[in-house]
Amino acid sequence: MSAAKVELGRYLFYDLRLSVNGEGSCATCHMQKYGFTDQKPVAIGVTGESHPRRTMPLANVAWFAVYNWANPTVTQLEEQSRTPMFNRHPLELGLDEKNDKFLRVIAEDPTYVKLFPMAFSGESGPWDFAHVRKALAAFERTLISGNSPYDHFRYRHEENAISESAKRGEDLFFHQPYGCSRCHGGFTLGGATIYQTTDGAHGIEFVSNGLYNLAGPHSYPEDNLGLYQFTHNLADVGKFRAPSLRNVAVRAPYMHDGSMRTLDEVLDHYARGGRLIAAGPNAGDGAKNRNKSPTVGGFTLTAEQRADLKAFLESLTDETFLHDPALGNPWTARSTALHGSQ
């Protein structure tokens, strides 16, 4: 980590040339105003190919123990970026790791000619994708969200930072029978962090929340089997990593496949203890899924409690993080400085 490496990573993160057709960058899916995700049900690659899962949010990603919805093997940010850059099925950015035209861009573009030697002092190039991935990871580690109204209330002891409704919602969120914090706990309000994992994958948890219960050997849609795709253990069908809930109010739709449009739908799902799909190809009662976590047991939710939980979740929105120019597109800022606003 260095200031120069972070700044280089920011330019790379927003560079549309970091794709096979110049139609997308990291920021195309990981948009700052939505907490570095987007509002599409599933990710769409630069050639228009749909992915089976949503774009993961990146707030506080520096502390995540794993980075993907269901892949337990990727535990370093530098490795995580390999998939969006080079994967073919489904295609995301569509780059060629060995001989891509973007390597000529970083060798010739005046901005990169200046920034790469500053970021990698002591090296003389040629610059390759290993350098690109290190710089991207450095920038991503600065995507820190910790200035929400809830942070001001809970950690800075500002009693009036959130409403009385949000305070009651916090109490519900962190106590039984709701059990929200069982999966969405800690300072990230998400899955396991590196502070909880000291020996490889120990402590990393993937869970099924009863979203589906299809008939047949697999209770989830075939393109979204979760951890099972890596372990081939039927007990792992439908198990995914719990995402962070920071900035969750601006991040609809919800769930790994974007199949819930609103926070109210999410609350209905957990209150019932699993989703019921009455008809269609995904018909089934998720509450009866054999792999469902025992913490998703259902609960009674009054209208006031629903409003309180939503007020708490909305208090997790960090407007500073969503609009901080230091995390924004440097190419736009540079163009404005050179040519003025259009």
Short mmCIF file of the C-alpha atoms (twelve columns), coordinates in Angstrom:
data_MODEL
# 
_entry.id   MODEL 
# 
loop_
_atom_site.group_PDB 
_atom_site.id 
_atom_site.type_symbol 
_atom_site.label_atom_id 
_atom_site.label_alt_id 
_atom_site.label_comp_id 
_atom_site.label_asym_id 
_atom_site.label_seq_id 
_atom_site.Cartn_x 
_atom_site.Cartn_y 
_atom_site.Cartn_z 
_atom_site.pdbx_PDB_model_num 
ATOM 1   C CA . MET A 1   0.000   0.000   0.000   1 
ATOM 2   C CA . SER A 2   1.148   3.495   -0.868  1 
ATOM 3   C CA . ALA A 3   -0.591  6.707   -1.855  1 
ATOM 4   C CA . ALA A 4   0.858   6.393   -5.365  1 
ATOM 5   C CA . LYS A 5   -0.364  2.809   -5.747  1 
ATOM 6   C CA . VAL A 6   -3.847  3.749   -4.517  1 
ATOM 7   C CA . GLU A 7   -4.054  6.618   -7.009  1 
ATOM 8   C CA . LEU A 8   -2.936  4.372   -9.858  1 
ATOM 9   C CA . GLY A 9   -5.567  1.837   -8.802  1 
ATOM 10  C CA . ARG A 10  -8.247  4.533   -8.893  1 
ATOM 11  C CA . TYR A 11  -7.386  5.409   -12.504 1 
ATOM 12  C CA . LEU A 12  -7.425  1.725   -13.449 1 
ATOM 13  C CA . PHE A 13  -10.731 1.105   -11.629 1 
ATOM 14  C CA . TYR A 14  -12.502 3.718   -13.756 1 
ATOM 15  C CA . ASP A 15  -10.717 3.104   -17.083 1 
ATOM 16  C CA . LEU A 16  -13.143 1.879   -19.782 1 
ATOM 17  C CA . ARG A 17  -10.197 0.622   -21.791 1 
ATOM 18  C CA . LEU A 18  -9.838  -2.150  -19.207 1 
ATOM 19  C CA . SER A 19  -12.311 -4.223  -21.234 1 
ATOM 20  C CA . VAL A 20  -12.355 -6.072  -24.519 1 
ATOM 21  C CA . ASN A 21  -14.531 -3.480  -26.269 1 
ATOM 22  C CA . GLY A 22  -14.048 -0.298  -24.250 1 
ATOM 23  C CA . GLU A 23  -17.609 -0.560  -22.960 1 
ATOM 24  C CA . GLY A 24  -16.930 -1.235  -19.284 1 
ATOM 25  C CA . SER A 25  -14.614 -0.862  -16.322 1 
ATOM 26  C CA . CYS A 26  -14.663 -2.064  -12.716 1 
ATOM 27  C CA . ALA A 27  -16.794 0.981   -11.924 1 
ATOM 28  C CA . THR A 28  -19.415 0.073   -14.529 1 
ATOM 29  C CA . CYS A 29  -20.764 -2.568  -12.141 1 
ATOM 30  C CA . HIS A 30  -19.263 -1.233  -8.895  1 
ATOM 31  C CA . MET A 31  -20.830 2.248   -8.856  1 
ATOM 32  C CA . GLN A 32  -19.924 4.578   -6.007  1 
ATOM 33  C CA . LYS A 33  -23.405 6.065   -5.596  1 
ATOM 34  C CA . TYR A 34  -24.797 2.598   -4.878  1 
ATOM 35  C CA . GLY A 35  -22.095 1.580   -2.397  1 
ATOM 36  C CA . PHE A 36  -19.855 0.241   -5.192  1 
ATOM 37  C CA . THR A 37  -22.437 -2.129  -6.610  1 
ATOM 38  C CA . ASP A 38  -25.330 -1.428  -9.007  1 
ATOM 39  C CA . GLN A 39  -29.111 -1.745  -9.069  1 
ATOM 40  C CA . LYS A 40  -29.391 -4.579  -11.577 1 
ATOM 41  C CA . PRO A 41  -30.750 -7.969  -10.465 1 
ATOM 42  C CA . VAL A 42  -27.640 -9.683  -11.846 1 
ATOM 43  C CA . ALA A 43  -24.349 -8.444  -13.256 1 
ATOM 44  C CA . ILE A 44  -24.106 -7.803  -17.005 1 
ATOM 45  C CA . GLY A 45  -20.764 -8.258  -18.785 1 
ATOM 46  C CA . VAL A 46  -19.402 -5.788  -21.336 1 
ATOM 47  C CA . THR A 47  -20.782 -7.877  -24.224 1 
ATOM 48  C CA . GLY A 48  -24.263 -7.985  -22.683 1 
ATOM 49  C CA . GLU A 49  -24.007 -11.460 -21.175 1 
ATOM 50  C CA . SER A 50  -26.049 -11.898 -17.981 1 
ATOM 51  C CA . HIS A 51  -24.422 -13.448 -14.925 1 
ATOM 52  C CA . PRO A 52  -26.214 -15.703 -12.452 1 
ATOM 53  C CA . ARG A 53  -25.523 -13.444 -9.452  1 
ATOM 54  C CA . ARG A 54  -25.592 -9.819  -8.349  1 
ATOM 55  C CA . THR A 55  -22.563 -7.528  -8.262  1 
ATOM 56  C CA . MET A 56  -21.053 -7.630  -4.772  1 
ATOM 57  C CA . PRO A 57  -20.736 -4.317  -2.858  1 
ATOM 58  C CA . LEU A 58  -17.166 -3.240  -2.052  1 
ATOM 59  C CA . ALA A 59  -17.559 -1.129  1.105   1 
ATOM 60  C CA . ASN A 60  -14.932 -2.222  3.653   1 
ATOM 61  C CA . VAL A 61  -13.745 -4.993  1.341   1 
ATOM 62  C CA . ALA A 62  -10.268 -4.736  2.890   1 
ATOM 63  C CA . TRP A 63  -11.537 -6.717  5.876   1 
ATOM 64  C CA . PHE A 64  -13.491 -9.416  4.051   1 
ATOM 65  C CA . ALA A 65  -12.278 -12.960 4.633   1 
ATOM 66  C CA . VAL A 66  -13.611 -14.056 1.227   1 
ATOM 67  C CA . TYR A 67  -14.868 -11.951 -1.674  1 
ATOM 68  C CA . ASN A 68  -17.342 -13.890 -3.783  1 
ATOM 69  C CA . TRP A 69  -20.872 -15.094 -3.171  1 
ATOM 70  C CA . ALA A 70  -19.919 -18.754 -2.877  1 
ATOM 71  C CA . ASN A 71  -16.238 -19.309 -3.757  1 
ATOM 72  C CA . PRO A 72  -14.280 -20.176 -0.591  1 
ATOM 73  C CA . THR A 73  -10.912 -20.315 -2.362  1 
ATOM 74  C CA . VAL A 74  -10.409 -16.616 -3.174  1 
ATOM 75  C CA . THR A 75  -9.052  -14.912 -0.058  1 
ATOM 76  C CA . GLN A 76  -6.870  -12.132 -1.519  1 
ATOM 77  C CA . LEU A 77  -8.076  -9.050  -3.365  1 
ATOM 78  C CA . GLU A 78  -5.215  -9.341  -5.833  1 
ATOM 79  C CA . GLU A 79  -6.559  -12.755 -6.858  1 
ATOM 80  C CA . GLN A 80  -10.222 -11.761 -6.827  1 
ATOM 81  C CA . SER A 81  -9.813  -9.411  -9.788  1 
ATOM 82  C CA . ARG A 82  -8.634  -12.264 -12.025 1 
ATOM 83  C CA . THR A 83  -12.198 -13.481 -12.554 1 
ATOM 84  C CA . PRO A 84  -13.807 -10.244 -13.775 1 
ATOM 85  C CA . MET A 85  -10.808 -9.449  -15.964 1 
ATOM 86  C CA . PHE A 86  -10.139 -12.804 -17.607 1 
ATOM 87  C CA . ASN A 87  -13.162 -15.082 -17.142 1 
ATOM 88  C CA . ARG A 88  -14.842 -16.341 -20.317 1 
ATOM 89  C CA . HIS A 89  -17.994 -18.067 -19.005 1 
ATOM 90  C CA . PRO A 90  -19.613 -15.785 -18.190 1 
ATOM 91  C CA . LEU A 91  -17.577 -13.020 -19.777 1 
ATOM 92  C CA . GLU A 92  -17.171 -9.866  -17.681 1 
ATOM 93  C CA . LEU A 93  -14.412 -7.527  -18.911 1 
ATOM 94  C CA . GLY A 94  -13.127 -10.045 -21.449 1 
ATOM 95  C CA . LEU A 95  -9.387  -9.304  -21.271 1 
ATOM 96  C CA . ASP A 96  -6.599  -11.540 -22.551 1 
ATOM 97  C CA . GLU A 97  -4.144  -12.092 -19.703 1 
ATOM 98  C CA . LYS A 98  -1.148  -12.833 -21.925 1 
ATOM 99  C CA . ASN A 99  -1.472  -10.443 -24.853 1 
ATOM 100 C CA . ASP A 100 -4.113  -7.790  -24.360 1 
ATOM 101 C CA . LYS A 101 -4.182  -4.368  -25.993 1 
ATOM 102 C CA . PHE A 102 -4.566  -2.820  -22.541 1 
ATOM 103 C CA . LEU A 103 -0.930  -3.659  -21.858 1 
ATOM 104 C CA . ARG A 104 -0.053  -1.213  -24.645 1 
ATOM 105 C CA . VAL A 105 -2.318  1.385   -23.031 1 
ATOM 106 C CA . ILE A 106 -0.458  1.278   -19.718 1 
ATOM 107 C CA . ALA A 107 2.857   1.376   -21.556 1 
ATOM 108 C CA . GLU A 108 1.985   4.433   -23.672 1 
ATOM 109 C CA . ASP A 109 -0.715  6.530   -21.984 1 
ATOM 110 C CA . PRO A 110 0.956   9.613   -20.406 1 
ATOM 111 C CA . THR A 111 -1.002  9.204   -17.177 1 
ATOM 112 C CA . TYR A 112 0.144   5.637   -16.732 1 
ATOM 113 C CA . VAL A 113 3.697   6.400   -17.890 1 
ATOM 114 C CA . LYS A 114 3.835   8.729   -14.894 1 
ATOM 115 C CA . LEU A 115 1.860   6.714   -12.327 1 
ATOM 116 C CA . PHE A 116 3.237   3.180   -12.708 1 
ATOM 117 C CA . PRO A 117 6.879   4.037   -11.807 1 
ATOM 118 C CA . MET A 118 5.633   6.052   -8.824  1 
ATOM 119 C CA . ALA A 119 3.468   3.156   -7.625  1 
ATOM 120 C CA . PHE A 120 6.129   0.511   -8.180  1 
ATOM 121 C CA . SER A 121 9.324   2.334   -7.284  1 
ATOM 122 C CA . GLY A 122 12.412  0.257   -7.840  1 
ATOM 123 C CA . GLU A 123 10.861  -1.524  -10.809 1 
ATOM 124 C CA . SER A 124 11.339  -0.473  -14.402 1 
ATOM 125 C CA . GLY A 125 8.630   -2.450  -16.172 1 
ATOM 126 C CA . PRO A 126 7.338   -3.645  -18.497 1 
ATOM 127 C CA . TRP A 127 4.092   -3.343  -16.580 1 
ATOM 128 C CA . ASP A 128 1.724   -6.313  -16.705 1 
ATOM 129 C CA . PHE A 129 -1.564  -7.466  -15.223 1 
ATOM 130 C CA . ALA A 130 0.105   -8.500  -11.968 1 
ATOM 131 C CA . HIS A 131 0.902   -4.819  -11.419 1 
ATOM 132 C CA . VAL A 132 -2.613  -3.843  -12.488 1 
ATOM 133 C CA . ARG A 133 -4.184  -6.240  -9.989  1 
ATOM 134 C CA . LYS A 134 -1.967  -5.002  -7.146  1 
ATOM 135 C CA . ALA A 135 -2.877  -1.386  -7.839  1 
ATOM 136 C CA . LEU A 136 -6.593  -2.172  -8.084  1 
ATOM 137 C CA . ALA A 137 -6.445  -3.995  -4.742  1 
ATOM 138 C CA . ALA A 138 -4.680  -1.029  -3.141  1 
ATOM 139 C CA . PHE A 139 -7.469  1.332   -4.226  1 
ATOM 140 C CA . GLU A 140 -10.196 -1.089  -3.190  1 
ATOM 141 C CA . ARG A 141 -8.728  -1.289  0.306   1 
ATOM 142 C CA . THR A 142 -9.430  2.430   0.702   1 
ATOM 143 C CA . LEU A 143 -13.175 1.964   0.086   1 
ATOM 144 C CA . ILE A 144 -13.990 2.420   3.757   1 
ATOM 145 C CA . SER A 145 -17.551 3.176   4.843   1 
ATOM 146 C CA . GLY A 146 -17.820 4.221   8.483   1 
ATOM 147 C CA . ASN A 147 -19.496 7.607   8.562   1 
ATOM 148 C CA . SER A 148 -23.192 6.723   8.497   1 
ATOM 149 C CA . PRO A 149 -25.677 8.197   10.987  1 
ATOM 150 C CA . TYR A 150 -25.543 4.854   12.798  1 
ATOM 151 C CA . ASP A 151 -21.753 5.136   13.138  1 
ATOM 152 C CA . HIS A 152 -22.168 8.584   14.651  1 
ATOM 153 C CA . PHE A 153 -24.722 7.209   17.104  1 
ATOM 154 C CA . ARG A 154 -23.104 3.926   18.103  1 
ATOM 155 C CA . TYR A 155 -19.382 4.673   17.914  1 
ATOM 156 C CA . ARG A 156 -19.228 8.437   18.418  1 
ATOM 157 C CA . HIS A 157 -21.992 8.599   21.023  1 
ATOM 158 C CA . GLU A 158 -24.073 11.229  19.222  1 
ATOM 159 C CA . GLU A 159 -27.496 10.446  20.637  1 
ATOM 160 C CA . ASN A 160 -29.435 12.479  18.091  1 
ATOM 161 C CA . ALA A 161 -27.671 11.059  15.027  1 
ATOM 162 C CA . ILE A 162 -30.480 8.564   14.386  1 
ATOM 163 C CA . SER A 163 -34.191 8.508   15.140  1 
ATOM 164 C CA . GLU A 164 -35.868 6.770   18.079  1 
ATOM 165 C CA . SER A 165 -37.348 4.375   15.541  1 
ATOM 166 C CA . ALA A 166 -33.873 3.455   14.255  1 
ATOM 167 C CA . LYS A 167 -32.695 2.897   17.849  1 
ATOM 168 C CA . ARG A 168 -35.544 0.457   18.437  1 
ATOM 169 C CA . GLY A 169 -34.665 -1.166  15.099  1 
ATOM 170 C CA . GLU A 170 -31.063 -1.641  16.234  1 
ATOM 171 C CA . ASP A 171 -32.312 -3.434  19.332  1 
ATOM 172 C CA . LEU A 172 -34.442 -5.742  17.195  1 
ATOM 173 C CA . PHE A 173 -31.624 -6.375  14.718  1 
ATOM 174 C CA . PHE A 174 -29.109 -7.478  17.339  1 
ATOM 175 C CA . HIS A 175 -31.400 -9.588  19.522  1 
ATOM 176 C CA . GLN A 176 -33.453 -12.744 19.261  1 
ATOM 177 C CA . PRO A 177 -35.747 -13.948 17.886  1 
ATOM 178 C CA . TYR A 178 -34.764 -11.902 14.837  1 
ATOM 179 C CA . GLY A 179 -31.148 -13.047 14.727  1 
ATOM 180 C CA . CYS A 180 -30.142 -10.656 11.911  1 
ATOM 181 C CA . SER A 181 -26.705 -10.053 13.413  1 
ATOM 182 C CA . ARG A 182 -25.925 -13.779 13.436  1 
ATOM 183 C CA . CYS A 183 -24.937 -13.429 9.782   1 
ATOM 184 C CA . HIS A 184 -24.805 -9.634  9.450   1 
ATOM 185 C CA . GLY A 185 -22.685 -8.764  12.473  1 
ATOM 186 C CA . GLY A 186 -19.446 -7.027  13.334  1 
ATOM 187 C CA . PHE A 187 -18.306 -3.643  12.101  1 
ATOM 188 C CA . THR A 188 -18.877 -4.654  8.471   1 
ATOM 189 C CA . LEU A 189 -22.418 -5.862  9.240   1 
ATOM 190 C CA . GLY A 190 -21.594 -8.775  6.974   1 
ATOM 191 C CA . GLY A 191 -19.808 -12.100 6.852   1 
ATOM 192 C CA . ALA A 192 -16.555 -13.163 8.489   1 
ATOM 193 C CA . THR A 193 -13.660 -10.693 8.509   1 
ATOM 194 C CA . ILE A 194 -9.930  -11.280 8.543   1 
ATOM 195 C CA . TYR A 195 -9.940  -10.496 12.267  1 
ATOM 196 C CA . GLN A 196 -12.107 -13.573 12.804  1 
ATOM 197 C CA . THR A 197 -10.064 -15.896 10.575  1 
ATOM 198 C CA . THR A 198 -6.554  -16.753 11.697  1 
ATOM 199 C CA . ASP A 199 -5.879  -20.040 9.907   1 
ATOM 200 C CA . GLY A 200 -6.968  -20.058 6.304   1 
ATOM 201 C CA . ALA A 201 -10.668 -20.747 5.773   1 
ATOM 202 C CA . HIS A 202 -11.444 -21.486 9.425   1 
ATOM 203 C CA . GLY A 203 -14.472 -19.555 10.600  1 
ATOM 204 C CA . ILE A 204 -15.691 -18.538 7.132   1 
ATOM 205 C CA . GLU A 205 -19.365 -19.337 6.882   1 
ATOM 206 C CA . PHE A 206 -21.703 -19.786 3.968   1 
ATOM 207 C CA . VAL A 207 -25.400 -20.206 4.763   1 
ATOM 208 C CA . SER A 208 -28.716 -20.974 3.100   1 
ATOM 209 C CA . ASN A 209 -31.517 -18.591 4.012   1 
ATOM 210 C CA . GLY A 210 -34.355 -20.611 2.513   1 
ATOM 211 C CA . LEU A 211 -34.745 -18.562 -0.632  1 
ATOM 212 C CA . TYR A 212 -35.715 -21.619 -2.723  1 
ATOM 213 C CA . ASN A 213 -36.795 -25.217 -2.305  1 
ATOM 214 C CA . LEU A 214 -37.127 -26.740 -5.753  1 
ATOM 215 C CA . ALA A 215 -38.106 -30.356 -6.264  1 
ATOM 216 C CA . GLY A 216 -35.319 -32.728 -7.251  1 
ATOM 217 C CA . PRO A 217 -31.781 -33.410 -6.031  1 
ATOM 218 C CA . HIS A 218 -30.864 -29.712 -5.954  1 
ATOM 219 C CA . SER A 219 -33.169 -27.353 -4.132  1 
ATOM 220 C CA . TYR A 220 -31.826 -24.209 -5.852  1 
ATOM 221 C CA . PRO A 221 -31.738 -23.206 -9.536  1 
ATOM 222 C CA . GLU A 222 -29.000 -25.057 -11.399 1 
ATOM 223 C CA . ASP A 223 -27.064 -21.886 -12.258 1 
ATOM 224 C CA . ASN A 224 -27.000 -20.797 -8.604  1 
ATOM 225 C CA . LEU A 225 -26.174 -23.772 -6.404  1 
ATOM 226 C CA . GLY A 226 -23.931 -21.792 -4.066  1 
ATOM 227 C CA . LEU A 227 -21.079 -23.430 -2.157  1 
ATOM 228 C CA . TYR A 228 -22.046 -26.809 -3.649  1 
ATOM 229 C CA . GLN A 229 -20.438 -25.766 -6.935  1 
ATOM 230 C CA . PHE A 230 -17.060 -25.960 -5.176  1 
ATOM 231 C CA . THR A 231 -17.568 -28.752 -2.607  1 
ATOM 232 C CA . HIS A 232 -20.074 -31.013 -4.451  1 
ATOM 233 C CA . ASN A 233 -21.567 -31.745 -1.040  1 
ATOM 234 C CA . LEU A 234 -25.374 -31.769 -1.196  1 
ATOM 235 C CA . ALA A 235 -25.459 -30.195 2.269   1 
ATOM 236 C CA . ASP A 236 -23.916 -27.064 0.695   1 
ATOM 237 C CA . VAL A 237 -26.608 -26.494 -1.953  1 
ATOM 238 C CA . GLY A 238 -27.943 -22.942 -1.636  1 
ATOM 239 C CA . LYS A 239 -25.269 -21.711 0.747   1 
ATOM 240 C CA . PHE A 240 -23.877 -18.223 0.073   1 
ATOM 241 C CA . ARG A 241 -21.817 -15.630 1.900   1 
ATOM 242 C CA . ALA A 242 -23.765 -12.990 3.802   1 
ATOM 243 C CA . PRO A 243 -22.996 -9.566  2.265   1 
ATOM 244 C CA . SER A 244 -22.360 -6.431  4.280   1 
ATOM 245 C CA . LEU A 245 -25.468 -4.373  5.009   1 
ATOM 246 C CA . ARG A 246 -23.707 -1.027  4.957   1 
ATOM 247 C CA . ASN A 247 -25.515 1.282   2.513   1 
ATOM 248 C CA . VAL A 248 -28.110 -1.448  2.007   1 
ATOM 249 C CA . ALA A 249 -30.968 1.026   1.528   1 
ATOM 250 C CA . VAL A 250 -29.466 2.251   -1.780  1 
ATOM 251 C CA . ARG A 251 -28.565 -1.216  -3.029  1 
ATOM 252 C CA . ALA A 252 -31.838 -2.767  -4.205  1 
ATOM 253 C CA . PRO A 253 -32.574 -5.353  -5.482  1 
ATOM 254 C CA . TYR A 254 -31.536 -7.907  -2.883  1 
ATOM 255 C CA . MET A 255 -30.268 -11.469 -2.448  1 
ATOM 256 C CA . HIS A 256 -27.522 -13.156 -4.458  1 
ATOM 257 C CA . ASP A 257 -29.717 -13.278 -7.557  1 
ATOM 258 C CA . GLY A 258 -31.478 -9.925  -7.142  1 
ATOM 259 C CA . SER A 259 -34.819 -11.680 -6.783  1 
ATOM 260 C CA . MET A 260 -36.206 -9.354  -4.077  1 
ATOM 261 C CA . ARG A 261 -36.985 -5.799  -5.093  1 
ATOM 262 C CA . THR A 262 -37.450 -4.072  -1.741  1 
ATOM 263 C CA . LEU A 263 -36.453 -4.192  1.921   1 
ATOM 264 C CA . ASP A 264 -40.077 -5.031  2.712   1 
ATOM 265 C CA . GLU A 265 -39.803 -8.192  0.599   1 
ATOM 266 C CA . VAL A 266 -36.624 -9.111  2.468   1 
ATOM 267 C CA . LEU A 267 -38.305 -8.612  5.841   1 
ATOM 268 C CA . ASP A 268 -41.316 -10.685 4.700   1 
ATOM 269 C CA . HIS A 269 -38.953 -13.471 3.691   1 
ATOM 270 C CA . TYR A 270 -37.162 -13.636 7.032   1 
ATOM 271 C CA . ALA A 271 -40.334 -13.153 9.076   1 
ATOM 272 C CA . ARG A 272 -41.803 -16.197 7.332   1 
ATOM 273 C CA . GLY A 273 -38.609 -18.210 7.814   1 
ATOM 274 C CA . GLY A 274 -38.119 -18.762 4.082   1 
ATOM 275 C CA . ARG A 275 -39.728 -17.722 0.818   1 
ATOM 276 C CA . LEU A 276 -42.802 -19.410 -0.619  1 
ATOM 277 C CA . ILE A 277 -42.973 -19.485 -4.440  1 
ATOM 278 C CA . ALA A 278 -46.415 -20.804 -5.275  1 
ATOM 279 C CA . ALA A 279 -45.992 -21.547 -8.986  1 
ATOM 280 C CA . GLY A 280 -43.552 -21.550 -11.872 1 
ATOM 281 C CA . PRO A 281 -40.191 -23.202 -12.504 1 
ATOM 282 C CA . ASN A 282 -38.869 -22.192 -9.058  1 
ATOM 283 C CA . ALA A 283 -41.978 -23.234 -7.103  1 
ATOM 284 C CA . GLY A 284 -41.371 -24.469 -3.586  1 
ATOM 285 C CA . ASP A 285 -41.398 -23.569 0.101   1 
ATOM 286 C CA . GLY A 286 -37.987 -22.263 1.135   1 
ATOM 287 C CA . ALA A 287 -38.945 -22.527 4.805   1 
ATOM 288 C CA . LYS A 288 -38.774 -26.308 4.390   1 
ATOM 289 C CA . ASN A 289 -35.377 -26.399 2.649   1 
ATOM 290 C CA . ARG A 290 -33.296 -29.073 4.368   1 
ATOM 291 C CA . ASN A 291 -30.144 -26.928 4.149   1 
ATOM 292 C CA . LYS A 292 -31.682 -23.771 5.562   1 
ATOM 293 C CA . SER A 293 -29.826 -22.219 8.481   1 
ATOM 294 C CA . PRO A 294 -31.538 -22.818 11.844  1 
ATOM 295 C CA . THR A 295 -31.208 -19.092 12.531  1 
ATOM 296 C CA . VAL A 296 -33.784 -18.427 9.785   1 
ATOM 297 C CA . GLY A 297 -36.707 -19.642 11.832  1 
ATOM 298 C CA . GLY A 298 -39.254 -16.907 11.270  1 
ATOM 299 C CA . PHE A 299 -40.733 -14.382 13.684  1 
ATOM 300 C CA . THR A 300 -43.711 -12.122 14.247  1 
ATOM 301 C CA . LEU A 301 -43.243 -8.629  12.856  1 
ATOM 302 C CA . THR A 302 -45.673 -5.847  13.739  1 
ATOM 303 C CA . ALA A 303 -46.079 -2.780  11.548  1 
ATOM 304 C CA . GLU A 304 -44.119 -0.703  14.064  1 
ATOM 305 C CA . GLN A 305 -41.301 -3.251  14.261  1 
ATOM 306 C CA . ARG A 306 -41.093 -3.362  10.467  1 
ATOM 307 C CA . ALA A 307 -40.793 0.432   10.342  1 
ATOM 308 C CA . ASP A 308 -38.157 0.357   13.086  1 
ATOM 309 C CA . LEU A 309 -36.019 -2.253  11.341  1 
ATOM 310 C CA . LYS A 310 -36.205 -0.306  8.090   1 
ATOM 311 C CA . ALA A 311 -35.249 2.906   9.902   1 
ATOM 312 C CA . PHE A 312 -32.205 1.131   11.350  1 
ATOM 313 C CA . LEU A 313 -31.168 -0.253  7.957   1 
ATOM 314 C CA . GLU A 314 -31.584 3.184   6.381   1 
ATOM 315 C CA . SER A 315 -29.349 4.671   9.107   1 
ATOM 316 C CA . LEU A 316 -26.484 2.577   7.666   1 
ATOM 317 C CA . THR A 317 -26.315 4.796   4.562   1 
ATOM 318 C CA . ASP A 318 -22.980 6.646   4.494   1 
ATOM 319 C CA . GLU A 319 -23.546 9.654   2.248   1 
ATOM 320 C CA . THR A 320 -19.904 10.726  2.580   1 
ATOM 321 C CA . PHE A 321 -18.764 7.376   1.203   1 
ATOM 322 C CA . LEU A 322 -21.288 7.480   -1.645  1 
ATOM 323 C CA . HIS A 323 -20.143 10.920  -2.818  1 
ATOM 324 C CA . ASP A 324 -16.494 11.296  -1.729  1 
ATOM 325 C CA . PRO A 325 -14.577 12.762  -4.720  1 
ATOM 326 C CA . ALA A 326 -11.414 10.976  -3.563  1 
ATOM 327 C CA . LEU A 327 -13.122 7.683   -4.445  1 
ATOM 328 C CA . GLY A 328 -14.659 8.951   -7.672  1 
ATOM 329 C CA . ASN A 329 -13.685 8.897   -11.330 1 
ATOM 330 C CA . PRO A 330 -10.317 10.662  -11.785 1 
ATOM 331 C CA . TRP A 331 -10.636 10.677  -15.587 1 
ATOM 332 C CA . THR A 332 -13.776 12.819  -15.325 1 
ATOM 333 C CA . ALA A 333 -12.119 15.142  -12.829 1 
ATOM 334 C CA . ARG A 334 -9.079  15.524  -15.073 1 
ATOM 335 C CA . SER A 335 -11.203 16.236  -18.152 1 
ATOM 336 C CA . THR A 336 -13.175 18.902  -16.293 1 
ATOM 337 C CA . ALA A 337 -9.986  20.537  -15.078 1 
ATOM 338 C CA . LEU A 338 -8.536  20.626  -18.598 1 
ATOM 339 C CA . HIS A 339 -11.613 21.542  -20.614 1 
ATOM 340 C CA . GLY A 340 -14.153 22.905  -18.143 1 
ATOM 341 C CA . SER A 341 -17.667 21.592  -17.578 1 
ATOM 342 C CA . GLN A 342 -19.660 20.911  -20.742 1 
# 
